[in-house]
Amino acid sequence: MTDSNGTTAPRQSTGLTVDKMLAIYPREHVEDAIYDRNYEAGRNRTLQRFKDLIAQGVNVESCTKGIQEVMQTTPPSPPVDPDEPNDLDPDVLWRIKMLKYAYREDCDHDPGQLVNLNAVLDAYHRRDLKVVDNEATVWFAGKLTMGPLPDAELKIADYVDKIPAWREKYGAGRVWIERPAKRHIQKLNSTVIPPSDGRLQDVP
């Protein structure tokens, strides 16, 4: 990736990649390091609490074991991605790595879903999309169709009724709701709405 002056932005190089982490640490702890937006600070707080208790003479043996367990079984920081420039906003970089990891082992890639995923990643790379708490955007067929708008105000009915018009304008596609401040990824191959009989059905 190049900056506005046409020069190549420096890449992330210090730290462990996801693959190296998975070879060293339990998967659930690696995923904590990927999905938790404030992972490193939280890990440091845990270590500091153990140290404070030891300094007070409280449960010294168990706290010492706790420190050893944290050091041995959890990554010290989030993984690095050599493919990403390190001049991106830290929250944007966190979200990009989160999205890439969430979909990297999915063998059932839906083409419409991948179109949206790539469009969202491109928007983050161009700095057109930001990570803002409680804010969402709606994408269809790789196009930004709604937002940014307050996440709490976004209802299924707000965009389901627009799908026919989007399909006519952009062709076949899927709906993607980008909620960047959410810790976990919800993979959406389609929008799910309750029909009149109360059952769930897919809107292709």
mmCIF file of N, CA and C in Angstrom, residues 39-172:
data_model
loop_
_atom_site.group_PDB
_atom_site.id
_atom_site.type_symbol
_atom_site.label_atom_id
_atom_site.label_comp_id
_atom_site.label_asym_id
_atom_site.label_seq_id
_atom_site.Cartn_x
_atom_site.Cartn_y
_atom_site.Cartn_z
ATOM 1 N N TYR A 39 -6.843 -6.041 24.232
ATOM 2 C CA TYR A 39 -6.267 -7.274 24.764
ATOM 3 C C TYR A 39 -5.006 -7.031 25.586
ATOM 4 N N GLU A 40 -4.048 -6.323 25.031
ATOM 5 C CA GLU A 40 -2.752 -6.177 25.701
ATOM 6 C C GLU A 40 -2.898 -5.470 27.044
ATOM 7 N N ALA A 41 -3.725 -4.423 27.088
ATOM 8 C CA ALA A 41 -3.935 -3.705 28.344
ATOM 9 C C ALA A 41 -4.601 -4.608 29.377
ATOM 10 N N GLY A 42 -5.558 -5.421 28.937
ATOM 11 C CA GLY A 42 -6.228 -6.334 29.858
ATOM 12 C C GLY A 42 -5.288 -7.392 30.408
ATOM 13 N N ARG A 43 -4.440 -7.925 29.543
ATOM 14 C CA ARG A 43 -3.457 -8.922 29.992
ATOM 15 C C ARG A 43 -2.495 -8.304 31.001
ATOM 16 N N ASN A 44 -2.055 -7.090 30.726
ATOM 17 C CA ASN A 44 -1.135 -6.418 31.647
ATOM 18 C C ASN A 44 -1.790 -6.138 32.996
ATOM 19 N N ARG A 45 -3.081 -5.808 32.979
ATOM 20 C CA ARG A 45 -3.785 -5.574 34.247
ATOM 21 C C ARG A 45 -3.857 -6.857 35.071
ATOM 22 N N THR A 46 -4.092 -7.976 34.401
ATOM 23 C CA THR A 46 -4.141 -9.258 35.108
ATOM 24 C C THR A 46 -2.807 -9.561 35.770
ATOM 25 N N LEU A 47 -1.728 -9.377 35.031
ATOM 26 C CA LEU A 47 -0.399 -9.617 35.589
ATOM 27 C C LEU A 47 -0.112 -8.675 36.760
ATOM 28 N N GLN A 48 -0.521 -7.419 36.617
ATOM 29 C CA GLN A 48 -0.258 -6.451 37.675
ATOM 30 C C GLN A 48 -1.036 -6.781 38.944
ATOM 31 N N ARG A 49 -2.265 -7.282 38.793
ATOM 32 C CA ARG A 49 -3.045 -7.665 39.978
ATOM 33 C C ARG A 49 -2.349 -8.789 40.739
ATOM 34 N N PHE A 50 -1.830 -9.770 40.010
ATOM 35 C CA PHE A 50 -1.077 -10.842 40.667
ATOM 36 C C PHE A 50 0.133 -10.270 41.406
ATOM 37 N N LYS A 51 0.855 -9.372 40.762
ATOM 38 C CA LYS A 51 2.054 -8.793 41.370
ATOM 39 C C LYS A 51 1.707 -7.980 42.616
ATOM 40 N N ASP A 52 0.601 -7.251 42.553
ATOM 41 C CA ASP A 52 0.183 -6.452 43.709
ATOM 42 C C ASP A 52 -0.158 -7.349 44.896
ATOM 43 N N LEU A 53 -0.843 -8.462 44.624
ATOM 44 C CA LEU A 53 -1.192 -9.388 45.698
ATOM 45 C C LEU A 53 0.055 -10.022 46.300
ATOM 46 N N ILE A 54 1.007 -10.365 45.449
ATOM 47 C CA ILE A 54 2.265 -10.934 45.944
ATOM 48 C C ILE A 54 2.983 -9.922 46.839
ATOM 49 N N ALA A 55 2.994 -8.651 46.413
ATOM 50 C CA ALA A 55 3.647 -7.602 47.204
ATOM 51 C C ALA A 55 2.986 -7.431 48.567
ATOM 52 N N GLN A 56 1.682 -7.744 48.632
ATOM 53 C CA GLN A 56 0.946 -7.636 49.888
ATOM 54 C C GLN A 56 1.033 -8.915 50.718
ATOM 55 N N GLY A 57 1.690 -9.928 50.157
ATOM 56 C CA GLY A 57 1.816 -11.196 50.855
ATOM 57 C C GLY A 57 0.562 -12.042 50.807
ATOM 58 N N VAL A 58 -0.314 -11.785 49.846
ATOM 59 C CA VAL A 58 -1.590 -12.494 49.739
ATOM 60 C C VAL A 58 -1.487 -13.595 48.678
ATOM 61 N N ASN A 59 -1.771 -14.835 49.091
ATOM 62 C CA ASN A 59 -1.794 -15.968 48.155
ATOM 63 C C ASN A 59 -0.570 -15.959 47.229
ATOM 64 N N VAL A 60 0.591 -15.838 47.830
ATOM 65 C CA VAL A 60 1.818 -15.678 47.047
ATOM 66 C C VAL A 60 2.045 -16.853 46.103
ATOM 67 N N GLU A 61 1.860 -18.064 46.608
ATOM 68 C CA GLU A 61 2.142 -19.239 45.780
ATOM 69 C C GLU A 61 1.192 -19.319 44.586
ATOM 70 N N SER A 62 -0.113 -19.151 44.841
ATOM 71 C CA SER A 62 -1.080 -19.264 43.744
ATOM 72 C C SER A 62 -0.940 -18.100 42.768
ATOM 73 N N CYS A 63 -0.618 -16.913 43.270
ATOM 74 C CA CYS A 63 -0.432 -15.766 42.377
ATOM 75 C C CYS A 63 0.812 -15.938 41.512
ATOM 76 N N THR A 64 1.848 -16.519 42.084
ATOM 77 C CA THR A 64 3.062 -16.789 41.307
ATOM 78 C C THR A 64 2.761 -17.775 40.187
ATOM 79 N N LYS A 65 1.976 -18.804 40.511
ATOM 80 C CA LYS A 65 1.577 -19.763 39.482
ATOM 81 C C LYS A 65 0.693 -19.092 38.435
ATOM 82 N N GLY A 66 -0.149 -18.157 38.890
ATOM 83 C CA GLY A 66 -1.008 -17.434 37.954
ATOM 84 C C GLY A 66 -0.199 -16.627 36.956
ATOM 85 N N ILE A 67 0.835 -15.963 37.436
ATOM 86 C CA ILE A 67 1.709 -15.194 36.545
ATOM 87 C C ILE A 67 2.378 -16.117 35.532
ATOM 88 N N GLN A 68 2.868 -17.249 36.019
ATOM 89 C CA GLN A 68 3.534 -18.196 35.125
ATOM 90 C C GLN A 68 2.576 -18.715 34.055
ATOM 91 N N GLU A 69 1.340 -18.983 34.454
ATOM 92 C CA GLU A 69 0.361 -19.495 33.494
ATOM 93 C C GLU A 69 0.036 -18.454 32.430
ATOM 94 N N VAL A 70 -0.164 -17.205 32.859
ATOM 95 C CA VAL A 70 -0.447 -16.138 31.894
ATOM 96 C C VAL A 70 0.716 -15.978 30.925
ATOM 97 N N MET A 71 1.923 -15.974 31.441
ATOM 98 C CA MET A 71 3.101 -15.774 30.597
ATOM 99 C C MET A 71 3.298 -16.921 29.610
ATOM 100 N N GLN A 72 2.958 -18.136 30.036
ATOM 101 C CA GLN A 72 3.222 -19.310 29.206
ATOM 102 C C GLN A 72 2.106 -19.631 28.220
ATOM 103 N N THR A 73 0.873 -19.248 28.542
ATOM 104 C CA THR A 73 -0.259 -19.711 27.724
ATOM 105 C C THR A 73 -0.976 -18.612 26.960
ATOM 106 N N THR A 74 -0.598 -17.353 27.156
ATOM 107 C CA THR A 74 -1.279 -16.273 26.441
ATOM 108 C C THR A 74 -0.281 -15.425 25.663
ATOM 109 N N PRO A 75 -0.626 -15.012 24.453
ATOM 110 C CA PRO A 75 0.274 -14.152 23.673
ATOM 111 C C PRO A 75 0.486 -12.820 24.385
ATOM 112 N N PRO A 76 1.673 -12.245 24.294
ATOM 113 C CA PRO A 76 1.939 -10.974 24.971
ATOM 114 C C PRO A 76 1.221 -9.787 24.340
ATOM 115 N N SER A 77 0.845 -9.911 23.078
ATOM 116 C CA SER A 77 0.203 -8.809 22.363
ATOM 117 C C SER A 77 -0.573 -9.382 21.184
ATOM 118 N N PRO A 78 -1.407 -8.581 20.535
ATOM 119 C CA PRO A 78 -2.115 -9.072 19.350
ATOM 120 C C PRO A 78 -1.138 -9.476 18.253
ATOM 121 N N PRO A 79 -1.566 -10.338 17.334
ATOM 122 C CA PRO A 79 -0.675 -10.762 16.257
ATOM 123 C C PRO A 79 -0.389 -9.628 15.286
ATOM 124 N N VAL A 80 0.725 -9.741 14.604
ATOM 125 C CA VAL A 80 1.040 -8.795 13.537
ATOM 126 C C VAL A 80 0.614 -9.410 12.212
ATOM 127 N N ASP A 81 0.377 -8.562 11.241
ATOM 128 C CA ASP A 81 0.031 -9.011 9.893
ATOM 129 C C ASP A 81 0.990 -8.330 8.927
ATOM 130 N N PRO A 82 1.976 -9.057 8.401
ATOM 131 C CA PRO A 82 2.970 -8.452 7.509
ATOM 132 C C PRO A 82 2.369 -7.860 6.241
ATOM 133 N N ASP A 83 1.131 -8.243 5.920
ATOM 134 C CA ASP A 83 0.490 -7.720 4.715
ATOM 135 C C ASP A 83 -0.165 -6.359 4.940
ATOM 136 N N GLU A 84 -0.222 -5.921 6.196
ATOM 137 C CA GLU A 84 -0.898 -4.664 6.503
ATOM 138 C C GLU A 84 0.105 -3.573 6.873
ATOM 139 N N PRO A 85 -0.137 -2.338 6.412
ATOM 140 C CA PRO A 85 0.736 -1.221 6.787
ATOM 141 C C PRO A 85 0.524 -0.854 8.247
ATOM 142 N N ASN A 86 1.568 -0.396 8.913
ATOM 143 C CA ASN A 86 1.433 -0.063 10.330
ATOM 144 C C ASN A 86 1.065 1.396 10.559
ATOM 145 N N ASP A 87 0.735 2.125 9.481
ATOM 146 C CA ASP A 87 0.326 3.513 9.665
ATOM 147 C C ASP A 87 -1.194 3.663 9.692
ATOM 148 N N LEU A 88 -1.911 2.537 9.696
ATOM 149 C CA LEU A 88 -3.359 2.599 9.836
ATOM 150 C C LEU A 88 -3.730 2.928 11.276
ATOM 151 N N ASP A 89 -4.914 3.495 11.451
ATOM 152 C CA ASP A 89 -5.431 3.719 12.797
ATOM 153 C C ASP A 89 -5.438 2.387 13.550
ATOM 154 N N PRO A 90 -4.992 2.352 14.810
ATOM 155 C CA PRO A 90 -4.914 1.078 15.544
ATOM 156 C C PRO A 90 -6.236 0.320 15.603
ATOM 157 N N ASP A 91 -7.346 1.035 15.774
ATOM 158 C CA ASP A 91 -8.637 0.356 15.824
ATOM 159 C C ASP A 91 -9.020 -0.212 14.461
ATOM 160 N N VAL A 92 -8.686 0.499 13.403
ATOM 161 C CA VAL A 92 -8.954 -0.001 12.054
ATOM 162 C C VAL A 92 -8.108 -1.240 11.779
ATOM 163 N N LEU A 93 -6.851 -1.200 12.173
ATOM 164 C CA LEU A 93 -5.976 -2.354 11.979
ATOM 165 C C LEU A 93 -6.491 -3.553 12.763
ATOM 166 N N TRP A 94 -6.962 -3.312 13.981
ATOM 167 C CA TRP A 94 -7.556 -4.385 14.792
ATOM 168 C C TRP A 94 -8.738 -5.007 14.068
ATOM 169 N N ARG A 95 -9.618 -4.168 13.515
ATOM 170 C CA ARG A 95 -10.806 -4.688 12.842
ATOM 171 C C ARG A 95 -10.442 -5.464 11.577
ATOM 172 N N ILE A 96 -9.477 -4.969 10.823
ATOM 173 C CA ILE A 96 -9.046 -5.663 9.609
ATOM 174 C C ILE A 96 -8.525 -7.057 9.950
ATOM 175 N N LYS A 97 -7.663 -7.136 10.962
ATOM 176 C CA LYS A 97 -7.106 -8.436 11.344
ATOM 177 C C LYS A 97 -8.196 -9.364 11.867
ATOM 178 N N MET A 98 -9.163 -8.792 12.558
ATOM 179 C CA MET A 98 -10.277 -9.569 13.088
ATOM 180 C C MET A 98 -11.101 -10.177 11.954
ATOM 181 N N LEU A 99 -11.428 -9.364 10.953
ATOM 182 C CA LEU A 99 -12.207 -9.849 9.812
ATOM 183 C C LEU A 99 -11.437 -10.905 9.026
ATOM 184 N N LYS A 100 -10.174 -10.657 8.780
ATOM 185 C CA LYS A 100 -9.374 -11.596 7.996
ATOM 186 C C LYS A 100 -9.253 -12.944 8.703
ATOM 187 N N TYR A 101 -9.090 -12.911 10.022
ATOM 188 C CA TYR A 101 -8.984 -14.171 10.756
ATOM 189 C C TYR A 101 -10.321 -14.907 10.761
ATOM 190 N N ALA A 102 -11.408 -14.180 10.959
ATOM 191 C CA ALA A 102 -12.721 -14.808 11.062
ATOM 192 C C ALA A 102 -13.084 -15.587 9.808
ATOM 193 N N TYR A 103 -12.568 -15.149 8.667
ATOM 194 C CA TYR A 103 -12.943 -15.789 7.409
ATOM 195 C C TYR A 103 -11.833 -16.634 6.795
ATOM 196 N N ARG A 104 -10.688 -16.700 7.416
ATOM 197 C CA ARG A 104 -9.566 -17.363 6.755
ATOM 198 C C ARG A 104 -9.722 -18.876 6.683
ATOM 199 N N GLU A 105 -10.457 -19.483 7.618
ATOM 200 C CA GLU A 105 -10.605 -20.931 7.616
ATOM 201 C C GLU A 105 -12.012 -21.373 7.230
ATOM 202 N N ASP A 106 -12.797 -20.448 6.712
ATOM 203 C CA ASP A 106 -14.159 -20.774 6.304
ATOM 204 C C ASP A 106 -14.114 -21.402 4.913
ATOM 205 N N CYS A 107 -14.415 -22.688 4.836
ATOM 206 C CA CYS A 107 -14.337 -23.400 3.554
ATOM 207 C C CYS A 107 -15.577 -23.178 2.690
ATOM 208 N N ASP A 108 -16.630 -22.666 3.285
ATOM 209 C CA ASP A 108 -17.884 -22.487 2.554
ATOM 210 C C ASP A 108 -18.100 -21.017 2.224
ATOM 211 N N HIS A 109 -17.121 -20.423 1.566
ATOM 212 C CA HIS A 109 -17.223 -19.011 1.233
ATOM 213 C C HIS A 109 -18.388 -18.771 0.279
ATOM 214 N N ASP A 110 -19.268 -17.894 0.664
ATOM 215 C CA ASP A 110 -20.352 -17.470 -0.209
ATOM 216 C C ASP A 110 -19.822 -16.338 -1.084
ATOM 217 N N PRO A 111 -19.915 -16.450 -2.409
ATOM 218 C CA PRO A 111 -19.357 -15.409 -3.282
ATOM 219 C C PRO A 111 -19.878 -14.012 -2.957
ATOM 220 N N GLY A 112 -21.180 -13.913 -2.681
ATOM 221 C CA GLY A 112 -21.739 -12.609 -2.352
ATOM 222 C C GLY A 112 -21.190 -12.057 -1.063
ATOM 223 N N GLN A 113 -20.916 -12.942 -0.134
ATOM 224 C CA GLN A 113 -20.348 -12.529 1.143
ATOM 225 C C GLN A 113 -18.917 -12.028 0.962
ATOM 226 N N LEU A 114 -18.143 -12.721 0.129
ATOM 227 C CA LEU A 114 -16.762 -12.318 -0.104
ATOM 228 C C LEU A 114 -16.679 -10.971 -0.812
ATOM 229 N N VAL A 115 -17.634 -10.694 -1.690
ATOM 230 C CA VAL A 115 -17.672 -9.386 -2.347
ATOM 231 C C VAL A 115 -17.799 -8.290 -1.297
ATOM 232 N N ASN A 116 -18.688 -8.493 -0.334
ATOM 233 C CA ASN A 116 -18.863 -7.510 0.732
ATOM 234 C C ASN A 116 -17.636 -7.425 1.629
ATOM 235 N N LEU A 117 -17.085 -8.577 1.993
ATOM 236 C CA LEU A 117 -15.893 -8.592 2.845
ATOM 237 C C LEU A 117 -14.765 -7.795 2.204
ATOM 238 N N ASN A 118 -14.503 -8.048 0.928
ATOM 239 C CA ASN A 118 -13.417 -7.343 0.246
ATOM 240 C C ASN A 118 -13.700 -5.852 0.123
ATOM 241 N N ALA A 119 -14.966 -5.497 -0.082
ATOM 242 C CA ALA A 119 -15.324 -4.082 -0.183
ATOM 243 C C ALA A 119 -15.118 -3.374 1.151
ATOM 244 N N VAL A 120 -15.494 -4.037 2.242
ATOM 245 C CA VAL A 120 -15.321 -3.454 3.573
ATOM 246 C C VAL A 120 -13.834 -3.295 3.891
ATOM 247 N N LEU A 121 -13.042 -4.323 3.595
ATOM 248 C CA LEU A 121 -11.598 -4.232 3.833
ATOM 249 C C LEU A 121 -10.978 -3.108 3.010
ATOM 250 N N ASP A 122 -11.396 -2.984 1.758
ATOM 251 C CA ASP A 122 -10.874 -1.909 0.908
ATOM 252 C C ASP A 122 -11.228 -0.539 1.482
ATOM 253 N N ALA A 123 -12.450 -0.410 2.001
ATOM 254 C CA ALA A 123 -12.870 0.868 2.577
ATOM 255 C C ALA A 123 -12.033 1.219 3.802
ATOM 256 N N TYR A 124 -11.708 0.223 4.611
ATOM 257 C CA TYR A 124 -10.824 0.470 5.756
ATOM 258 C C TYR A 124 -9.428 0.867 5.285
ATOM 259 N N HIS A 125 -8.928 0.191 4.261
ATOM 260 C CA HIS A 125 -7.593 0.510 3.755
ATOM 261 C C HIS A 125 -7.535 1.921 3.168
ATOM 262 N N ARG A 126 -8.609 2.338 2.516
ATOM 263 C CA ARG A 126 -8.645 3.683 1.926
ATOM 264 C C ARG A 126 -8.915 4.756 2.971
ATOM 265 N N ARG A 127 -9.219 4.314 4.190
ATOM 266 C CA ARG A 127 -9.563 5.220 5.288
ATOM 267 C C ARG A 127 -10.911 5.906 5.073
ATOM 268 N N ASP A 128 -11.749 5.296 4.239
ATOM 269 C CA ASP A 128 -13.108 5.791 4.044
ATOM 270 C C ASP A 128 -14.042 5.278 5.134
ATOM 271 N N LEU A 129 -13.644 4.204 5.797
ATOM 272 C CA LEU A 129 -14.447 3.596 6.853
ATOM 273 C C LEU A 129 -13.633 3.603 8.133
ATOM 274 N N LYS A 130 -14.277 3.988 9.229
ATOM 275 C CA LYS A 130 -13.596 4.079 10.513
ATOM 276 C C LYS A 130 -14.284 3.188 11.538
ATOM 277 N N VAL A 131 -13.557 2.884 12.598
ATOM 278 C CA VAL A 131 -14.119 2.127 13.708
ATOM 279 C C VAL A 131 -14.661 3.127 14.722
ATOM 280 N N VAL A 132 -15.974 3.172 14.823
ATOM 281 C CA VAL A 132 -16.640 4.102 15.736
ATOM 282 C C VAL A 132 -17.593 3.304 16.610
ATOM 283 N N ASP A 133 -17.491 3.475 17.912
ATOM 284 C CA ASP A 133 -18.371 2.754 18.827
ATOM 285 C C ASP A 133 -19.832 3.046 18.515
ATOM 286 N N ASN A 134 -20.636 1.981 18.554
ATOM 287 C CA ASN A 134 -22.093 2.097 18.398
ATOM 288 C C ASN A 134 -22.509 2.683 17.050
ATOM 289 N N GLU A 135 -21.690 2.431 16.024
ATOM 290 C CA GLU A 135 -22.011 2.910 14.687
ATOM 291 C C GLU A 135 -21.978 1.737 13.718
ATOM 292 N N ALA A 136 -22.847 1.770 12.711
ATOM 293 C CA ALA A 136 -22.943 0.660 11.762
ATOM 294 C C ALA A 136 -23.076 1.182 10.341
ATOM 295 N N THR A 137 -22.712 0.320 9.390
ATOM 296 C CA THR A 137 -22.954 0.588 7.973
ATOM 297 C C THR A 137 -23.577 -0.660 7.361
ATOM 298 N N VAL A 138 -24.327 -0.459 6.287
ATOM 299 C CA VAL A 138 -24.975 -1.567 5.588
ATOM 300 C C VAL A 138 -24.413 -1.634 4.176
ATOM 301 N N TRP A 139 -24.030 -2.842 3.767
ATOM 302 C CA TRP A 139 -23.436 -3.065 2.453
ATOM 303 C C TRP A 139 -24.258 -4.083 1.682
ATOM 304 N N PHE A 140 -24.320 -3.899 0.368
ATOM 305 C CA PHE A 140 -24.999 -4.868 -0.493
ATOM 306 C C PHE A 140 -24.219 -4.968 -1.796
ATOM 307 N N ALA A 141 -23.864 -6.196 -2.166
ATOM 308 C CA ALA A 141 -23.118 -6.439 -3.405
ATOM 309 C C ALA A 141 -21.857 -5.582 -3.487
ATOM 310 N N GLY A 142 -21.198 -5.405 -2.348
ATOM 311 C CA GLY A 142 -19.959 -4.648 -2.321
ATOM 312 C C GLY A 142 -20.132 -3.143 -2.340
ATOM 313 N N LYS A 143 -21.362 -2.663 -2.169
ATOM 314 C CA LYS A 143 -21.636 -1.229 -2.193
ATOM 315 C C LYS A 143 -22.128 -0.771 -0.819
ATOM 316 N N LEU A 144 -21.637 0.373 -0.382
ATOM 317 C CA LEU A 144 -22.147 0.979 0.846
ATOM 318 C C LEU A 144 -23.518 1.560 0.538
ATOM 319 N N THR A 145 -24.552 1.019 1.169
ATOM 320 C CA THR A 145 -25.917 1.423 0.848
ATOM 321 C C THR A 145 -26.599 2.209 1.962
ATOM 322 N N MET A 146 -26.126 2.076 3.193
ATOM 323 C CA MET A 146 -26.694 2.833 4.309
ATOM 324 C C MET A 146 -25.599 3.132 5.325
ATOM 325 N N GLY A 147 -25.666 4.329 5.912
ATOM 326 C CA GLY A 147 -24.759 4.671 6.991
ATOM 327 C C GLY A 147 -23.546 5.462 6.532
ATOM 328 N N PRO A 148 -22.704 5.756 7.534
ATOM 329 C CA PRO A 148 -22.773 5.327 8.933
ATOM 330 C C PRO A 148 -24.000 5.899 9.657
ATOM 331 N N LEU A 149 -24.531 5.088 10.576
ATOM 332 C CA LEU A 149 -25.669 5.498 11.377
ATOM 333 C C LEU A 149 -25.583 4.805 12.731
ATOM 334 N N PRO A 150 -26.289 5.326 13.747
ATOM 335 C CA PRO A 150 -26.233 4.697 15.071
ATOM 336 C C PRO A 150 -26.691 3.247 15.017
ATOM 337 N N ASP A 151 -25.903 2.363 15.579
ATOM 338 C CA ASP A 151 -26.211 0.937 15.557
ATOM 339 C C ASP A 151 -27.564 0.649 16.194
ATOM 340 N N ALA A 152 -27.862 1.342 17.282
ATOM 341 C CA ALA A 152 -29.110 1.087 18.008
ATOM 342 C C ALA A 152 -30.340 1.432 17.179
ATOM 343 N N GLU A 153 -30.164 2.286 16.187
ATOM 344 C CA GLU A 153 -31.305 2.700 15.364
ATOM 345 C C GLU A 153 -31.504 1.808 14.142
ATOM 346 N N LEU A 154 -30.564 0.899 13.893
ATOM 347 C CA LEU A 154 -30.642 0.050 12.704
ATOM 348 C C LEU A 154 -31.514 -1.169 12.986
ATOM 349 N N LYS A 155 -32.629 -1.262 12.298
ATOM 350 C CA LYS A 155 -33.550 -2.385 12.439
ATOM 351 C C LYS A 155 -33.606 -3.168 11.126
ATOM 352 N N ILE A 156 -33.934 -4.454 11.239
ATOM 353 C CA ILE A 156 -34.002 -5.297 10.044
ATOM 354 C C ILE A 156 -34.923 -4.692 8.992
ATOM 355 N N ALA A 157 -36.064 -4.189 9.434
ATOM 356 C CA ALA A 157 -37.033 -3.639 8.482
ATOM 357 C C ALA A 157 -36.471 -2.444 7.722
ATOM 358 N N ASP A 158 -35.481 -1.761 8.302
ATOM 359 C CA ASP A 158 -34.920 -0.577 7.658
ATOM 360 C C ASP A 158 -34.233 -0.912 6.339
ATOM 361 N N TYR A 159 -33.670 -2.123 6.247
ATOM 362 C CA TYR A 159 -32.951 -2.449 5.011
ATOM 363 C C TYR A 159 -33.574 -3.590 4.212
ATOM 364 N N VAL A 160 -34.366 -4.444 4.851
ATOM 365 C CA VAL A 160 -34.986 -5.540 4.105
ATOM 366 C C VAL A 160 -35.873 -5.002 2.989
ATOM 367 N N ASP A 161 -36.620 -3.947 3.278
ATOM 368 C CA ASP A 161 -37.510 -3.381 2.258
ATOM 369 C C ASP A 161 -36.741 -2.760 1.097
ATOM 370 N N LYS A 162 -35.455 -2.463 1.315
ATOM 371 C CA LYS A 162 -34.648 -1.832 0.268
ATOM 372 C C LYS A 162 -33.945 -2.847 -0.631
ATOM 373 N N ILE A 163 -33.948 -4.119 -0.236
ATOM 374 C CA ILE A 163 -33.203 -5.129 -0.988
ATOM 375 C C ILE A 163 -33.640 -5.223 -2.448
ATOM 376 N N PRO A 164 -34.940 -5.227 -2.767
ATOM 377 C CA PRO A 164 -35.320 -5.299 -4.189
ATOM 378 C C PRO A 164 -34.737 -4.152 -5.020
ATOM 379 N N ALA A 165 -34.740 -2.941 -4.462
ATOM 380 C CA ALA A 165 -34.179 -1.797 -5.196
ATOM 381 C C ALA A 165 -32.670 -1.943 -5.350
ATOM 382 N N TRP A 166 -32.002 -2.424 -4.302
ATOM 383 C CA TRP A 166 -30.555 -2.630 -4.396
ATOM 384 C C TRP A 166 -30.234 -3.705 -5.424
ATOM 385 N N ARG A 167 -31.042 -4.763 -5.446
ATOM 386 C CA ARG A 167 -30.798 -5.844 -6.397
ATOM 387 C C ARG A 167 -30.984 -5.351 -7.832
ATOM 388 N N GLU A 168 -31.974 -4.493 -8.020
ATOM 389 C CA GLU A 168 -32.205 -3.948 -9.355
ATOM 390 C C GLU A 168 -31.053 -3.043 -9.787
ATOM 391 N N LYS A 169 -30.485 -2.316 -8.828
ATOM 392 C CA LYS A 169 -29.417 -1.366 -9.146
ATOM 393 C C LYS A 169 -28.053 -2.035 -9.264
ATOM 394 N N TYR A 170 -27.765 -2.990 -8.350
ATOM 395 C CA TYR A 170 -26.421 -3.562 -8.278
ATOM 396 C C TYR A 170 -26.334 -5.013 -8.736
ATOM 397 N N GLY A 171 -27.479 -5.654 -8.964
ATOM 398 C CA GLY A 171 -27.472 -7.067 -9.305
ATOM 399 C C GLY A 171 -27.595 -7.927 -8.058
ATOM 400 N N ALA A 172 -27.393 -9.233 -8.233
ATOM 401 C CA ALA A 172 -27.510 -10.162 -7.105
ATOM 402 C C ALA A 172 -26.460 -9.850 -6.049
#
